[in-house]
Tab-separated table of C-alpha atoms in Angstrom:
chain	number	residue	atom	x	y	z
A	1166	UNK	CA	112.056	114.296	30.331
A	1167	UNK	CA	109.939	113.340	27.345
A	1168	UNK	CA	112.782	113.950	24.945
A	1169	UNK	CA	115.453	112.654	27.282
A	1170	UNK	CA	117.411	109.664	26.191
A	1171	UNK	CA	116.738	106.312	27.906
A	1172	UNK	CA	120.103	106.465	29.678
A	1173	UNK	CA	119.319	109.876	31.200
A	1174	UNK	CA	115.915	108.653	32.373
A	1175	UNK	CA	117.501	105.591	34.022
A	1176	UNK	CA	120.083	107.798	35.734
A	1177	UNK	CA	117.352	110.127	37.017
A	1178	UNK	CA	115.433	107.174	38.415
A	1179	UNK	CA	118.552	105.902	40.150
A	1180	UNK	CA	119.231	109.327	41.673
A	1181	UNK	CA	115.648	109.572	42.881
A	1182	UNK	CA	115.893	106.102	44.406
A	1183	UNK	CA	119.154	107.001	46.107
A	1184	UNK	CA	117.590	110.157	47.541
A	1185	UNK	CA	114.680	108.132	48.909
A	1186	UNK	CA	117.097	105.621	50.404
A	1187	UNK	CA	119.176	108.406	51.917
A	1188	UNK	CA	116.121	110.022	53.504
A	1189	UNK	CA	114.971	106.624	54.761
A	1190	UNK	CA	118.422	105.954	56.176
A	1191	UNK	CA	118.439	109.295	57.992
A	1192	UNK	CA	114.978	108.648	59.412
A	1193	UNK	CA	115.965	105.117	60.453
A	1194	UNK	CA	119.172	106.265	62.104
A	1195	UNK	CA	117.275	109.008	63.942
A	1196	UNK	CA	114.639	106.590	65.201
A	1197	UNK	CA	117.199	103.991	66.236
A	1198	UNK	CA	119.238	106.683	67.964
A	1199	UNK	CA	116.170	107.771	69.938
A	1200	UNK	CA	114.613	104.390	70.700
A	1201	UNK	CA	117.650	102.161	71.116
A	1202	UNK	CA	120.455	104.509	72.099
A	1203	UNK	CA	118.516	107.417	73.602
A	1204	UNK	CA	118.615	108.478	77.276
A	1205	UNK	CA	115.108	107.076	77.784
A	1206	UNK	CA	116.419	103.614	76.885
A	1207	UNK	CA	119.175	103.958	79.479
A	1208	UNK	CA	116.592	104.708	82.151
A	1209	UNK	CA	114.422	101.754	81.097
A	1210	UNK	CA	117.434	99.431	81.165
A	1211	UNK	CA	118.367	100.709	84.605
A	1212	UNK	CA	114.895	100.018	86.023
A	1213	UNK	CA	114.857	96.548	84.451
A	1214	UNK	CA	118.053	95.824	86.384
A	1215	UNK	CA	116.430	96.937	89.629
A	1216	UNK	CA	113.447	94.673	89.046
A	1217	UNK	CA	115.782	91.745	88.388
A	1218	UNK	CA	117.736	92.445	91.586
A	1219	UNK	CA	120.879	93.150	89.567
A	1220	UNK	CA	122.237	95.856	91.808
A	1221	UNK	CA	125.845	95.497	90.694
A	1222	UNK	CA	124.912	96.186	87.055
A	1223	UNK	CA	122.727	99.121	88.079
A	1224	UNK	CA	125.620	100.551	90.070
A	1225	UNK	CA	127.728	100.233	86.939
A	1226	UNK	CA	125.289	102.448	85.057
A	1227	UNK	CA	125.051	105.068	87.789
A	1228	UNK	CA	128.692	104.916	88.888
A	1229	UNK	CA	128.035	106.706	92.200
A	1230	UNK	CA	130.497	107.232	95.009
A	1231	UNK	CA	130.949	104.103	97.116
A	1232	UNK	CA	127.825	103.998	99.316
A	1233	UNK	CA	128.233	104.025	103.079
A	1234	UNK	CA	126.057	102.162	105.523
A	1235	UNK	CA	124.343	98.811	105.110
A	1236	UNK	CA	124.083	97.816	101.418
A	1237	UNK	CA	121.177	95.463	102.159
A	1238	UNK	CA	118.796	97.123	99.665
A	1239	UNK	CA	121.260	97.323	96.798
A	1240	UNK	CA	121.113	93.766	95.506
A	1241	UNK	CA	119.219	90.486	95.215
A	1242	UNK	CA	115.901	89.835	96.962
A	1243	UNK	CA	115.874	92.969	99.121
A	1244	UNK	CA	116.373	95.099	95.988
A	1245	UNK	CA	113.564	93.258	94.196
A	1246	UNK	CA	111.319	93.869	97.205
A	1247	UNK	CA	112.219	97.582	97.111
A	1248	UNK	CA	110.835	97.986	93.574
A	1249	UNK	CA	108.073	95.336	93.664
A	1250	UNK	CA	105.388	97.818	94.888
A	1251	UNK	CA	106.146	100.153	91.948
A	1252	UNK	CA	103.448	99.793	89.289
A	1253	UNK	CA	102.864	101.223	85.804
A	1254	UNK	CA	106.433	102.504	85.451
A	1255	UNK	CA	106.568	104.860	82.457
A	1256	UNK	CA	109.543	106.682	80.958
A	1257	UNK	CA	108.658	110.060	79.473
A	1258	UNK	CA	110.526	111.646	76.529
A	1259	UNK	CA	113.715	113.350	77.631
A	1260	UNK	CA	113.884	117.130	77.866
A	1261	UNK	CA	117.090	118.845	76.821
A	1262	UNK	CA	118.366	121.057	79.605
A	1263	UNK	CA	121.579	122.234	77.977
A	1264	UNK	CA	123.535	121.046	74.982
A	1265	UNK	CA	124.322	117.389	75.573
A	1266	UNK	CA	122.396	117.201	78.859
A	1267	UNK	CA	118.833	115.967	79.312
A	1268	UNK	CA	116.460	115.143	82.111
A	1269	UNK	CA	114.188	112.135	81.866
A	1270	UNK	CA	111.068	111.979	84.011
A	1271	UNK	CA	109.582	108.646	85.042
A	1272	UNK	CA	106.074	108.224	86.428
A	1273	UNK	CA	104.622	105.329	88.414
A	1274	UNK	CA	102.191	104.349	91.168
A	1275	UNK	CA	102.716	102.997	94.676
A	1276	UNK	CA	99.608	101.915	96.583
A	1277	UNK	CA	97.447	103.866	94.146
A	1278	UNK	CA	99.358	107.139	94.595
A	1279	UNK	CA	101.216	108.844	91.749
A	1280	UNK	CA	104.963	109.443	92.022
A	1281	UNK	CA	107.700	110.603	89.714
A	1282	UNK	CA	111.479	110.435	89.627
A	1283	UNK	CA	113.691	112.615	87.438
A	1284	UNK	CA	117.004	111.339	86.082
A	1285	UNK	CA	119.735	113.500	84.568
A	1286	UNK	CA	121.892	112.134	81.771
A	1287	UNK	CA	124.788	113.494	79.740
A	1288	UNK	CA	125.862	112.694	76.166
A	1289	UNK	CA	129.362	111.258	76.404
A	1290	UNK	CA	130.093	110.560	72.735
A	1291	UNK	CA	128.941	108.584	69.701
A	1292	UNK	CA	129.163	104.989	68.575
A	1293	UNK	CA	129.564	104.149	64.877
A	1294	UNK	CA	129.488	107.882	64.051
A	1295	UNK	CA	125.702	108.118	64.322
A	1296	UNK	CA	124.487	106.778	67.671
A	1297	UNK	CA	124.667	108.856	70.849
A	1298	UNK	CA	126.200	107.448	73.978
A	1299	UNK	CA	124.473	108.537	77.237
A	1300	UNK	CA	125.529	108.247	80.880
A	1301	UNK	CA	123.751	109.084	84.127
A	1302	UNK	CA	124.974	112.276	85.743
A	1303	UNK	CA	127.195	111.523	88.739
A	1304	UNK	CA	125.241	111.547	91.992
A	1305	UNK	CA	125.329	109.837	95.366
A	1306	UNK	CA	122.705	107.286	96.312
A	1307	UNK	CA	120.072	108.559	98.758
A	1308	UNK	CA	120.157	107.065	102.227
A	1309	UNK	CA	117.241	105.968	104.396
A	1310	UNK	CA	117.710	105.915	108.160
A	1311	UNK	CA	115.815	103.274	110.122
A	1312	UNK	CA	115.516	103.728	113.888
A	1313	UNK	CA	114.061	101.546	116.617
A	1314	UNK	CA	114.180	101.593	120.401
A	1315	UNK	CA	114.908	98.618	122.668
A	1316	UNK	CA	116.100	96.293	119.899
A	1317	UNK	CA	119.325	95.603	118.025
A	1318	UNK	CA	117.796	94.536	114.709
A	1319	UNK	CA	114.733	95.121	112.540
A	1320	UNK	CA	113.248	93.718	109.349
A	1321	UNK	CA	113.680	95.854	106.236
A	1322	UNK	CA	111.961	94.689	103.046
A	1323	UNK	CA	111.799	91.195	104.487
A	1324	UNK	CA	115.489	91.017	105.436
A	1325	UNK	CA	117.189	91.361	108.818
A	1326	UNK	CA	119.003	94.655	109.331
A	1327	UNK	CA	121.230	95.058	112.415
A	1328	UNK	CA	121.125	98.345	114.294
A	1329	UNK	CA	124.004	100.234	115.858
A	1330	UNK	CA	122.798	102.284	118.820
A	1331	UNK	CA	119.253	101.860	117.535
A	1332	UNK	CA	120.005	103.106	114.015
A	1333	UNK	CA	120.730	101.660	110.568
A	1334	UNK	CA	121.610	103.696	107.483
A	1335	UNK	CA	120.648	102.076	104.195
A	1336	UNK	CA	121.579	103.497	100.766
A	1337	UNK	CA	118.925	102.873	98.111
A	1338	UNK	CA	118.432	103.187	94.373
A	1339	UNK	CA	115.888	105.612	92.944
A	1340	UNK	CA	113.049	104.831	92.985
A	1341	UNK	CA	112.629	102.497	95.954
A	1342	UNK	CA	109.996	101.596	98.508
A	1343	UNK	CA	111.489	100.890	101.930
A	1344	UNK	CA	109.400	99.073	104.527
A	1345	UNK	CA	110.625	98.441	108.066
A	1346	UNK	CA	109.059	96.473	110.891
A	1347	UNK	CA	110.025	94.681	114.066
A	1348	UNK	CA	108.667	91.774	116.050
A	1349	UNK	CA	110.002	89.192	118.440
A	1350	UNK	CA	108.562	87.235	121.342
A	1351	UNK	CA	108.094	90.211	123.642
A	1352	UNK	CA	108.165	93.394	121.529
A	1353	UNK	CA	106.881	94.566	118.181
A	1354	UNK	CA	106.965	97.657	116.001
A	1355	UNK	CA	104.244	98.412	113.464
A	1356	UNK	CA	105.304	98.541	109.803
A	1357	UNK	CA	106.501	101.874	108.478
A	1358	UNK	CA	107.028	102.651	104.793
A	1359	UNK	CA	108.610	105.410	102.748
A	1360	UNK	CA	108.587	105.875	98.971
A	1361	UNK	CA	111.980	107.222	97.949
A	1362	UNK	CA	111.252	108.979	94.678
A	1363	UNK	CA	113.956	111.621	95.101
A	1364	UNK	CA	117.040	112.196	97.212
A	1365	UNK	CA	115.109	114.502	99.532
A	1366	UNK	CA	112.318	111.947	99.985
A	1367	UNK	CA	114.670	109.760	102.024
A	1368	UNK	CA	114.282	112.435	104.686
A	1369	UNK	CA	116.367	113.207	107.702
A	1370	UNK	CA	114.161	111.458	110.252
A	1371	UNK	CA	113.790	108.294	108.168
A	1372	UNK	CA	111.686	105.439	109.455
A	1373	UNK	CA	111.349	105.549	113.219
A	1374	UNK	CA	109.779	102.410	114.657
A	1375	UNK	CA	108.120	102.746	118.033
A	1376	UNK	CA	108.124	99.346	119.656
A	1377	UNK	CA	105.490	98.182	122.081
A	1378	UNK	CA	105.036	95.083	124.232
A	1379	UNK	CA	103.384	92.028	122.764
A	1380	UNK	CA	100.501	90.265	124.444
A	1381	UNK	CA	102.920	87.429	125.272
A	1382	UNK	CA	105.057	89.755	127.408
A	1383	UNK	CA	102.036	90.971	129.354
A	1384	UNK	CA	100.868	87.395	129.871
A	1385	UNK	CA	104.255	86.271	131.171
A	1386	UNK	CA	104.491	89.267	133.514
A	1387	UNK	CA	100.971	88.627	134.818
A	1388	UNK	CA	101.822	84.960	135.414
A	1389	UNK	CA	104.842	85.889	137.547
A	1390	UNK	CA	102.894	88.511	139.491
A	1391	UNK	CA	100.082	86.027	140.160
A	1392	UNK	CA	102.542	83.421	141.429
A	1393	UNK	CA	104.301	85.975	143.648
A	1394	UNK	CA	101.068	87.283	145.194
A	1395	UNK	CA	99.641	83.787	145.648
A	1396	UNK	CA	102.756	82.872	147.630
A	1397	UNK	CA	102.281	86.014	149.713
A	1398	UNK	CA	98.669	85.056	150.447
A	1399	UNK	CA	99.739	81.614	151.727
A	1400	UNK	CA	101.692	83.146	154.609
A	1401	UNK	CA	99.574	83.133	157.794
A	1402	UNK	CA	101.155	86.244	159.241
A	1403	UNK	CA	100.036	89.855	159.461
A	1404	UNK	CA	103.003	91.054	157.400
A	1405	UNK	CA	103.996	88.395	154.841
A	1406	UNK	CA	107.748	88.498	154.238
A	1407	UNK	CA	108.840	90.269	151.061
A	1408	UNK	CA	105.248	91.229	150.236
A	1409	UNK	CA	103.250	94.477	150.056
A	1410	UNK	CA	100.470	92.998	152.273
A	1411	UNK	CA	100.290	94.084	155.914
A	1412	UNK	CA	97.840	94.562	158.762
A	1413	UNK	CA	98.370	96.434	162.041
A	1414	UNK	CA	96.421	95.660	165.195
A	1415	UNK	CA	96.891	95.935	168.990
A	1416	UNK	CA	94.892	92.757	169.528
A	1417	UNK	CA	96.265	89.285	169.986
A	1418	UNK	CA	95.941	87.227	166.785
A	1419	UNK	CA	96.482	83.493	166.462
A	1420	UNK	CA	98.342	82.602	163.262
A	1421	UNK	CA	95.947	79.788	162.410
A	1422	UNK	CA	93.100	82.312	162.083
A	1423	UNK	CA	94.931	84.493	159.547
A	1424	UNK	CA	93.835	83.969	155.941
A	1425	UNK	CA	94.823	86.284	153.132
A	1426	UNK	CA	93.038	86.273	149.768
A	1427	UNK	CA	93.935	88.122	146.566
A	1428	UNK	CA	90.722	89.679	145.306
A	1429	UNK	CA	92.130	91.818	142.482
A	1430	UNK	CA	95.407	91.057	140.747
A	1431	UNK	CA	97.329	94.013	139.273
A	1432	UNK	CA	97.265	94.628	135.546
A	1433	UNK	CA	100.787	94.969	134.225
A	1434	UNK	CA	101.420	98.130	132.230
A	1435	UNK	CA	104.782	98.259	130.472
A	1436	UNK	CA	106.254	101.549	129.319
A	1437	UNK	CA	109.534	102.795	127.817
A	1438	UNK	CA	112.069	104.556	130.007
A	1439	UNK	CA	115.656	105.603	129.347
A	1440	UNK	CA	116.091	103.217	126.405
A	1441	UNK	CA	114.529	100.271	128.210
A	1442	UNK	CA	111.228	99.088	129.604
A	1443	UNK	CA	109.713	99.473	133.064
A	1444	UNK	CA	106.583	98.403	134.864
A	1445	UNK	CA	104.216	101.123	135.982
A	1446	UNK	CA	103.348	101.130	139.724
A	1447	UNK	CA	101.154	98.160	140.649
A	1448	UNK	CA	98.181	97.755	142.958
A	1449	UNK	CA	96.748	94.564	144.437
A	1450	UNK	CA	93.358	94.123	146.093
A	1451	UNK	CA	93.216	91.861	149.163
A	1452	UNK	CA	90.810	90.446	151.690
A	1453	UNK	CA	92.066	89.408	155.138
A	1454	UNK	CA	90.020	87.319	157.549
A	1455	UNK	CA	91.281	86.787	161.084
A	1456	UNK	CA	90.213	86.468	164.733
A	1457	UNK	CA	91.366	89.280	167.032
A	1458	UNK	CA	91.437	88.888	170.807
A	1459	UNK	CA	91.104	91.986	172.964
A	1460	UNK	CA	94.048	92.126	175.351
A	1461	UNK	CA	91.961	93.784	178.082
A	1462	UNK	CA	88.750	91.726	178.000
A	1463	UNK	CA	89.904	88.578	176.232
A	1464	UNK	CA	86.935	88.842	173.849
A	1465	UNK	CA	87.505	87.357	170.419
A	1466	UNK	CA	86.171	88.995	167.257
A	1467	UNK	CA	86.207	87.548	163.750
A	1468	UNK	CA	87.028	90.308	161.271
A	1469	UNK	CA	87.263	90.601	157.513
A	1470	UNK	CA	89.368	93.483	156.216
A	1471	UNK	CA	89.590	94.539	152.576
A	1472	UNK	CA	92.491	96.695	151.486
A	1473	UNK	CA	94.447	97.697	148.391
A	1474	UNK	CA	98.237	97.754	148.484
A	1475	UNK	CA	100.607	99.462	146.077
A	1476	UNK	CA	104.070	98.248	145.108
A	1477	UNK	CA	106.566	98.377	142.258
A	1478	UNK	CA	108.569	95.746	140.403
A	1479	UNK	CA	111.729	95.678	138.336
A	1480	UNK	CA	111.422	94.303	134.820
A	1481	UNK	CA	114.251	92.552	132.995
A	1482	UNK	CA	113.761	91.282	129.450
A	1483	UNK	CA	116.556	89.363	127.792
A	1484	UNK	CA	115.945	87.488	124.559
A	1485	UNK	CA	113.200	84.970	125.217
A	1486	UNK	CA	113.096	85.403	128.978
A	1487	UNK	CA	111.463	87.923	131.283
A	1488	UNK	CA	112.036	88.401	135.015
A	1489	UNK	CA	109.782	90.377	137.340
A	1490	UNK	CA	111.305	91.314	140.712
A	1491	UNK	CA	108.855	92.993	143.144
A	1492	UNK	CA	110.184	95.875	145.194
A	1493	UNK	CA	108.490	96.305	148.557
A	1494	UNK	CA	109.189	98.904	151.209
A	1495	UNK	CA	107.324	99.664	154.381
């Protein structure tokens, strides 16, 4: 180049500069294609939509078959609540499975435990000749089944979900955290949670809530039993009407000497039966004081008799009311 003319040297410099620019352009296009238009970016955008509660836009990206069941967890606050427990969400570099198809693995934590969800995407074309266009592979949304006995609605991710025959089916986005619970005045079901990080994680059994009586129900039942037995004890007869209390004797007894006392009230125990609730058999402790007169000698004897009596009671719970109906047979 020493002997080259100035014009040739200028041309060489221009060619070198153009080559550098071309290489830089290729590198830039490649980076932009990966970072801005790559499948990983699609996954990140999708998760951002979930966090924002933009379920309709997320559905547009996935384009699944129309979900069945209750769409409660697919939009707005319930959707936000479904992804709120997900922490440290990371999108890993995509891995090419076949030509034009990749799988993108995401990793994250829920309650300190590691989880991962794999997404499959397909190249569907190019924009502006250089930039790949990616779409999520067609797939149905997983479905979580929530079950509960003796109630017609539960709380799922803070929202009310009605049940049909004790069951609700809720389609969800991947990944999601579904939490179900139940509580009203008389019954409650402890919280249950499932992390749906794959279609199979939704499970077939889903979230089954086992309800149990609240302390308020037991208190209200006890109050009715106490009132019932107190009324029985007020009757100055040997066999109070409609009551489990009774005393048999061949002696003559004056009514004004008969005094019943409840010494041990039954403790209500409520249990499930045939889709409803029943009271376990009850037992009441009593003390009876009376004066018995011998029919042969006429002698009078003051007696105190202690005895336990068993009985049952029907339980009806409707909304905010409970009714206890004792059943007594001799």
